[in-house]
Coordinates of C-alpha atoms and ligand atoms in Angstrom, one line a residue:
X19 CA -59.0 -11.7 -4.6
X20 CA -55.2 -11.8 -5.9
X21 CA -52.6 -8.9 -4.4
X22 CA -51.4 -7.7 -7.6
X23 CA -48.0 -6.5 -8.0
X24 CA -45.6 -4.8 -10.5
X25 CA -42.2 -5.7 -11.0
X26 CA -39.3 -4.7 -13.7
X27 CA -39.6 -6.5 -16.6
X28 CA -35.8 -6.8 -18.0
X29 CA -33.1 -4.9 -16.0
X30 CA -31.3 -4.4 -12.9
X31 CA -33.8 -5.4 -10.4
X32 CA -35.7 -8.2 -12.8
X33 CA -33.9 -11.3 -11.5
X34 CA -33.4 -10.0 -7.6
X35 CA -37.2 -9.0 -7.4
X36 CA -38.3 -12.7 -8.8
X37 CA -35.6 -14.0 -6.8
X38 CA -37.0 -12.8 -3.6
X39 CA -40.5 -13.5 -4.4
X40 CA -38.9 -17.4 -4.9
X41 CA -37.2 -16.8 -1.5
X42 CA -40.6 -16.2 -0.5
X43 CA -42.0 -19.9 -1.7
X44 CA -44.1 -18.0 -4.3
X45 CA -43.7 -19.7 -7.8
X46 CA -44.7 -19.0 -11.0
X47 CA -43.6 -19.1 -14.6
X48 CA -42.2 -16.0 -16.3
X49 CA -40.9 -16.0 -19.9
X50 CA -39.2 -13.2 -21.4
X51 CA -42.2 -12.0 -23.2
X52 CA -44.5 -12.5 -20.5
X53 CA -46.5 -9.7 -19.3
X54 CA -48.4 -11.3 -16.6
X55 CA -48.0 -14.6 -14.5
X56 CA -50.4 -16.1 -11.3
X57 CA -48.6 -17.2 -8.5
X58 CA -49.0 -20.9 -8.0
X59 CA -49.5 -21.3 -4.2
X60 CA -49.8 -17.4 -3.1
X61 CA -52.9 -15.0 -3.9
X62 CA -51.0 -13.0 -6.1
X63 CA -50.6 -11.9 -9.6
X64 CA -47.9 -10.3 -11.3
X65 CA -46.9 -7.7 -13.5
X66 CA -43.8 -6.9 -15.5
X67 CA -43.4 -3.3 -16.7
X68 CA -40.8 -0.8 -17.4
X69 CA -39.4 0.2 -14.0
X70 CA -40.5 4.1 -14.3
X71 CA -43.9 3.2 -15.3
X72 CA -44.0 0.6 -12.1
X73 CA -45.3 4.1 -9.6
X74 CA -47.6 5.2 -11.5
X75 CA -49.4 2.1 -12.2
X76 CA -49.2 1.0 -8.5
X77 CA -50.2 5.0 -7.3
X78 CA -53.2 4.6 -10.2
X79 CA -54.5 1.4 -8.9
X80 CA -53.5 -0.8 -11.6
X81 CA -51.0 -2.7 -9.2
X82 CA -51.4 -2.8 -5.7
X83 CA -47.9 -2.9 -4.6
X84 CA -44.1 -3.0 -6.8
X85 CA -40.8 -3.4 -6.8
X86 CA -38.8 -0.5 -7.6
X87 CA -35.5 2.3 -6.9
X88 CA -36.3 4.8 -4.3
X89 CA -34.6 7.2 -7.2
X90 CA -37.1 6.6 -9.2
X91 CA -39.4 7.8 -7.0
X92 CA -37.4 10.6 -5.6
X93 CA -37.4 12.0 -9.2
X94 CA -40.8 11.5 -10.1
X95 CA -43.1 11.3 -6.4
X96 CA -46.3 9.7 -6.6
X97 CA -48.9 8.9 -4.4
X98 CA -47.9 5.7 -3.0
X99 CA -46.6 4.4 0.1
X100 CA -42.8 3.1 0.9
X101 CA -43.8 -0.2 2.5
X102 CA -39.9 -1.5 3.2
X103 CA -36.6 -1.3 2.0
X104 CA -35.3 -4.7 0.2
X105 CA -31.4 -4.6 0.5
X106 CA -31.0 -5.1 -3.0
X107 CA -30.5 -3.0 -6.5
X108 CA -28.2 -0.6 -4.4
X109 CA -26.4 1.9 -6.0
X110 CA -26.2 6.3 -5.6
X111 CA -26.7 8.7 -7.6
X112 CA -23.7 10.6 -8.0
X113 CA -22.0 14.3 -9.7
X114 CA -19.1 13.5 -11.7
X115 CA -16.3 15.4 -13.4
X116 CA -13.3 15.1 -15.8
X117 CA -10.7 13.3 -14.1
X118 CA -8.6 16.8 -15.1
X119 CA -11.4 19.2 -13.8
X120 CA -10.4 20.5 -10.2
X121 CA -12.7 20.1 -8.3
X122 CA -13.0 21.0 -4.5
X123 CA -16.5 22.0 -3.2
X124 CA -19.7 22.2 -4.9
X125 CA -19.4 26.2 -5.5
X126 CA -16.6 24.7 -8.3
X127 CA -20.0 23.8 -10.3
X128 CA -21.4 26.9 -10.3
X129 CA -22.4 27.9 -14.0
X130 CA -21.3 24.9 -14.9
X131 CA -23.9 22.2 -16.9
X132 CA -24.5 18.6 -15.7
X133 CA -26.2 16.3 -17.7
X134 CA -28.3 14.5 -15.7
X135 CA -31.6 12.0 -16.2
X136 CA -32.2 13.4 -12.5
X137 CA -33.0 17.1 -13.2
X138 CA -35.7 17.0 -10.2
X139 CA -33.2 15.1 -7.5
X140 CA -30.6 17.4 -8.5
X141 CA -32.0 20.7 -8.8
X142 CA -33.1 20.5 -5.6
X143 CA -29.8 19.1 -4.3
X144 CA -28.1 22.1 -5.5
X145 CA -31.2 24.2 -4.2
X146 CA -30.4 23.1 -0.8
X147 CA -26.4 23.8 -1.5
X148 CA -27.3 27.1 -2.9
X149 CA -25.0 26.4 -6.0
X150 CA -26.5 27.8 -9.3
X151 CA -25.6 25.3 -11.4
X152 CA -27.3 24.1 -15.2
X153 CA -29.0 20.9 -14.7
X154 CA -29.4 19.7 -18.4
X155 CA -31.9 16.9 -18.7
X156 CA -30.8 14.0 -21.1
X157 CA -32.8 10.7 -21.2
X158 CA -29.6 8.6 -20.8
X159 CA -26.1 7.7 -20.9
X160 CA -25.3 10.4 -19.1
X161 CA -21.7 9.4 -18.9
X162 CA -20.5 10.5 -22.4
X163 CA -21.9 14.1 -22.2
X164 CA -18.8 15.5 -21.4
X165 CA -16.9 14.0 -23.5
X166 CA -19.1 14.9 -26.6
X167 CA -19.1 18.8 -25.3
X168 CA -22.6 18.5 -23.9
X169 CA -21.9 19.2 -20.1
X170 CA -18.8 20.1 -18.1
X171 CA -20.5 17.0 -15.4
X172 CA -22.5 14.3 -15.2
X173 CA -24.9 13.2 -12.6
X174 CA -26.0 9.6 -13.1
X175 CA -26.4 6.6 -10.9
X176 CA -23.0 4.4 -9.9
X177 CA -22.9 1.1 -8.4
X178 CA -19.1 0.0 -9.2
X179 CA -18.0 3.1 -10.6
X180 CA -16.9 1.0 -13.9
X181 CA -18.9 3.1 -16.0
X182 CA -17.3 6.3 -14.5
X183 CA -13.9 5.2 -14.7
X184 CA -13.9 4.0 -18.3
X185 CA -15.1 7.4 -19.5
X186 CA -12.4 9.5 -18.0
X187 CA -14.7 10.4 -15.0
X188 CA -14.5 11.3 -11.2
X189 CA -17.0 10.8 -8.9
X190 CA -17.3 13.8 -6.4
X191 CA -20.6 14.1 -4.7
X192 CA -23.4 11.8 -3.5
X193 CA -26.6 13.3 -4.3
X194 CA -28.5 10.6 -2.6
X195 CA -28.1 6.4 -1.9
X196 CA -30.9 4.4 -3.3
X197 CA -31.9 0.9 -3.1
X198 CA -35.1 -0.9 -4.2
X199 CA -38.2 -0.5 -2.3
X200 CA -41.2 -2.5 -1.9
X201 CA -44.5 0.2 -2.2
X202 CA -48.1 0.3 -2.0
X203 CA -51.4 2.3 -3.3
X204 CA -53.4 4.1 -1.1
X205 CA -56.1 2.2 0.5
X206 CA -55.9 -0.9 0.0
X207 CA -58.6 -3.1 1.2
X208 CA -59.0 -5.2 4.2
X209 CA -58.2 -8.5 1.9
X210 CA -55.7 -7.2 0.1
X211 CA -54.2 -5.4 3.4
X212 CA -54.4 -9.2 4.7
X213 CA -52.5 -10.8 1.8
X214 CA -49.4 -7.4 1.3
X215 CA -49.4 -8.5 5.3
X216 CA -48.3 -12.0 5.0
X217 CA -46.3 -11.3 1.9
X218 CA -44.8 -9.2 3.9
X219 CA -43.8 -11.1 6.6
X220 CA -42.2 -13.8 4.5
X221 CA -40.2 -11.0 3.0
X222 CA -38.6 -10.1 6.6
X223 CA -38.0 -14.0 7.3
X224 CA -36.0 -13.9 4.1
X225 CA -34.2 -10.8 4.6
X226 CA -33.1 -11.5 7.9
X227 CA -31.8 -14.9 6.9
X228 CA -29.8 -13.3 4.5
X229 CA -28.3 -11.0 6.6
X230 CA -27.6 -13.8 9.0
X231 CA -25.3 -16.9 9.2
X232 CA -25.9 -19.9 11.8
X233 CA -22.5 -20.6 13.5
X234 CA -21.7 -23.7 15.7
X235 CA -18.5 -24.6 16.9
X236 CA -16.5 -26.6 19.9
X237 CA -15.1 -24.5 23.0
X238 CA -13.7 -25.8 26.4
X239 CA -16.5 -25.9 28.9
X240 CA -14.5 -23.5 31.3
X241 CA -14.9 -20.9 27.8
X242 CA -18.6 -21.0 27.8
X243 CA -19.1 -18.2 29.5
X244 CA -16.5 -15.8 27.2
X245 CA -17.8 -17.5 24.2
X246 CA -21.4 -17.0 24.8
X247 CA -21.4 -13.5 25.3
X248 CA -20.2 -13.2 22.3
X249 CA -22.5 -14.9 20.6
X250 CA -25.8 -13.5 21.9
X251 CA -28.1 -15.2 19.2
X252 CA -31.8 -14.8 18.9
X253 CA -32.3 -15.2 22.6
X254 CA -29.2 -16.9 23.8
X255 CA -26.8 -19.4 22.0
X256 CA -27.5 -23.0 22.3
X257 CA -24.7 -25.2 24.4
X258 CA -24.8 -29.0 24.2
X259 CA -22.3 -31.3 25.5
X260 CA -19.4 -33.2 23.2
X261 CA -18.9 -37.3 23.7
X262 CA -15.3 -35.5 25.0
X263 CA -15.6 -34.8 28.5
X264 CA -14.6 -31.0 29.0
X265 CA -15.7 -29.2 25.6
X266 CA -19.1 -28.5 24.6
X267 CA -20.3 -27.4 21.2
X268 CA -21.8 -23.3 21.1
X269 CA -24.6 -23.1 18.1
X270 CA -25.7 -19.5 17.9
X271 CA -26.9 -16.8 15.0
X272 CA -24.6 -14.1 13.8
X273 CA -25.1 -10.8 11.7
X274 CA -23.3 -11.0 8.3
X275 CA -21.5 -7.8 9.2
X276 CA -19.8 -7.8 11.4
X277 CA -19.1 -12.1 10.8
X278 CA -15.1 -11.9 10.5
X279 CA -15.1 -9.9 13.6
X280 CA -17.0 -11.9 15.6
X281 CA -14.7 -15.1 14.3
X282 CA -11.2 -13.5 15.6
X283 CA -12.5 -12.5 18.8
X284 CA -14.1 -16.8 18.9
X285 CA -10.6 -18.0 18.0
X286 CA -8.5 -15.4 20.6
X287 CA -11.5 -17.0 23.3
X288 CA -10.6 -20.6 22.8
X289 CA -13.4 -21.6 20.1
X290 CA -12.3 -24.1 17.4
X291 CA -14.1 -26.0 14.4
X292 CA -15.8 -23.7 13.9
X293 CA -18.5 -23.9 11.0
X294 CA -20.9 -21.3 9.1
X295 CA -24.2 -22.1 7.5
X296 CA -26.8 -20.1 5.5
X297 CA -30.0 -19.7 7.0
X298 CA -32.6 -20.0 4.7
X299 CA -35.8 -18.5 6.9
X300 CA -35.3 -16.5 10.2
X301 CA -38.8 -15.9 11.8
X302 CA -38.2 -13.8 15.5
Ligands
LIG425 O1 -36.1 -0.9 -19.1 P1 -36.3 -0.2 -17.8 O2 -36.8 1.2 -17.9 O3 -37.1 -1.0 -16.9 O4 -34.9 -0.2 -17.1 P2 -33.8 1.0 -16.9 O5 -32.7 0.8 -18.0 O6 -34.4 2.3 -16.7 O7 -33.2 0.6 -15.5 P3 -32.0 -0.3 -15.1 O8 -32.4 -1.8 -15.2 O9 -30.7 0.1 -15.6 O10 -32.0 0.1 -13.5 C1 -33.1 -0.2 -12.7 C2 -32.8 0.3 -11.3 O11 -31.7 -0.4 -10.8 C3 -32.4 1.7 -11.2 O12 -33.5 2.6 -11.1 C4 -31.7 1.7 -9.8 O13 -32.6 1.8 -8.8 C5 -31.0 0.4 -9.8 N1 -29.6 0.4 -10.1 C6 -28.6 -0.1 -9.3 C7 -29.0 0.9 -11.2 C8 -27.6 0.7 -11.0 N2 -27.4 0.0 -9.8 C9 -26.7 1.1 -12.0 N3 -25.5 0.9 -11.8 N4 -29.4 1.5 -12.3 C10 -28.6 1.8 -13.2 N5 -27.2 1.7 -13.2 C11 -26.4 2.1 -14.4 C12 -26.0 3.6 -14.3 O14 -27.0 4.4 -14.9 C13 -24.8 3.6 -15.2 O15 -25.1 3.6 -16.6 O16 -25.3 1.4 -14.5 C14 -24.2 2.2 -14.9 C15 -23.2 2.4 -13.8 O17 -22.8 1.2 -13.2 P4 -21.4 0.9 -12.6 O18 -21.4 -0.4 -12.0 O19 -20.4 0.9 -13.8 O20 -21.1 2.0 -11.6
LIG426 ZN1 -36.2 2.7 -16.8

């Protein structure tokens, strides 16, 4: 038995979904023109496909599980299960204008035509706004329409907003946030079940890591107490003694976002040398 899963082939989320399967300890070879590669030391075989075929061949059985944008799948649902969200491939699916189009609300694009390789997401989004606007479906670079006299807006994905900018557009609405998501057929057997579950848990070791940074520094022993509430850790931050007599040295866990935070408020209670490491697994 091998879980089989479906990844993007070439693109955005290519390298950061074989990344994470590395993260993972799961190796194997994949060549440009590969198709298909076996894991070497994890029941699992992989697939690289097109990302908007990756739903239906997971929802069809072909794959058991992939990698792949919640937009895609908002666009075009299928019948397959959102397992987890992966942190990575971020980005939102926005309406843009003309930088000289005024805009102001939504009602502003009434009558108007967007080009848009969304026409499901956002006829649906302006269903719910009540805005009758023309959704015009175009199969891609969305951003020159406009310019070219094919739409008055644009509705595209953004994750800088280069792209936007350099065409002389505005972004004004968020239609919806996406990110890449790990999903699942229907029914998968008690083996394979077995095998997305350990996958899975690996997955969460390496996620948290990431979002995670192991912090040690030295404090006065009379600080102890101020430091370590700051620094609640996994359960409570390790304290050991320093060959000085009077300090001690603090070792805890702490979250990547709010990190430079956390570090003023150390240095106003007294903590100094204070260093930061990656984690590389955190298992709770
Ligand atoms: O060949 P295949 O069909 O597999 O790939 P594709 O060209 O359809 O997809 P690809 O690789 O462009 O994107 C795959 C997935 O990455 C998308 O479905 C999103 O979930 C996610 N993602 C994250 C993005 C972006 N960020 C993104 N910025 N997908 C596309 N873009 C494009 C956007 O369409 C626009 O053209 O990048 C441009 C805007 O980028 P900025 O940085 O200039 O704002
Ligand atoms: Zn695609």
């Amino acid at each position: 038995m091998k879980l089989r899963i479906a990844l993007q082939k070439q693109g955005r989320l290519a390298e950061a979904s074989t990344d994470m399967l590395r993260k993972c300890g799961i190796g194997f070879s994949n060549g440009l023109r590969k198709l298909r590669a076996e894991a070497e030391d994890f029941p699992l075989e992989i697939f690289f496909l097109r990302d908007d075929d990756i739903p239906e061949y997971v929802a069809n059985g072909v794959a058991d599980i992939g990698i792949v944008g919640e937009n895609v799948l908002a666009e075009k649902p299928r019948n397959v299960e959102t397992i987890e969200k992966l942190g990575f491939g971020r980005c939102r699916l926005s309406i843009a204008v003309p930088r000289n189009f005024t805009y102001a609300s939504l009602t502003d694009l009434e009558g108007k035509r967007i080009a848009t390789s969304y026409p499901n997401v956002l006829s649906s989004f302006f269903k719910t706004h009540g805005v009758k606007a023309d959704v015009h479906e175009i199969s891609g670079s969305a951003e020159i329409a406009p310019s070219i006299g094919l739409s008055e807006a644009v509705c595209d994905l953004v994750s800088s907003g280069n792209t936007l900018f350099s065409n002389g557009l505005r972004e004004v609405e968020t239609v919806m946030s996406s990110q890449a998501v790990l999903i699942a057929r229907q029914n998968l057997d008690r083996d394979r079940t077995a095998c997305l579950e350990r996958l899975l848990f690996r997955i969460r070791s390496t996620m948290s890591a990431s979002q995670n940074k192991y912090i040690l520094l030295n404090a006065p022993s009379d600080k102890v107490d101020s430091i370590a509430a700051l620094l609640p850790g996994m359960k409570s931050p390790t304290v050991l003694p320093l060959a000085q007599d009077g300090w001690v040295s603090i070792h805890s866990v702490i979250s990547e976002n709010d990190f430079w935070e956390v570090v003023d408020s150390l240095k106003r209670a007294g903590a100094e040398g204070i260093l930061v490491l990656s984690i590389d697994q955190m298992i709770r």
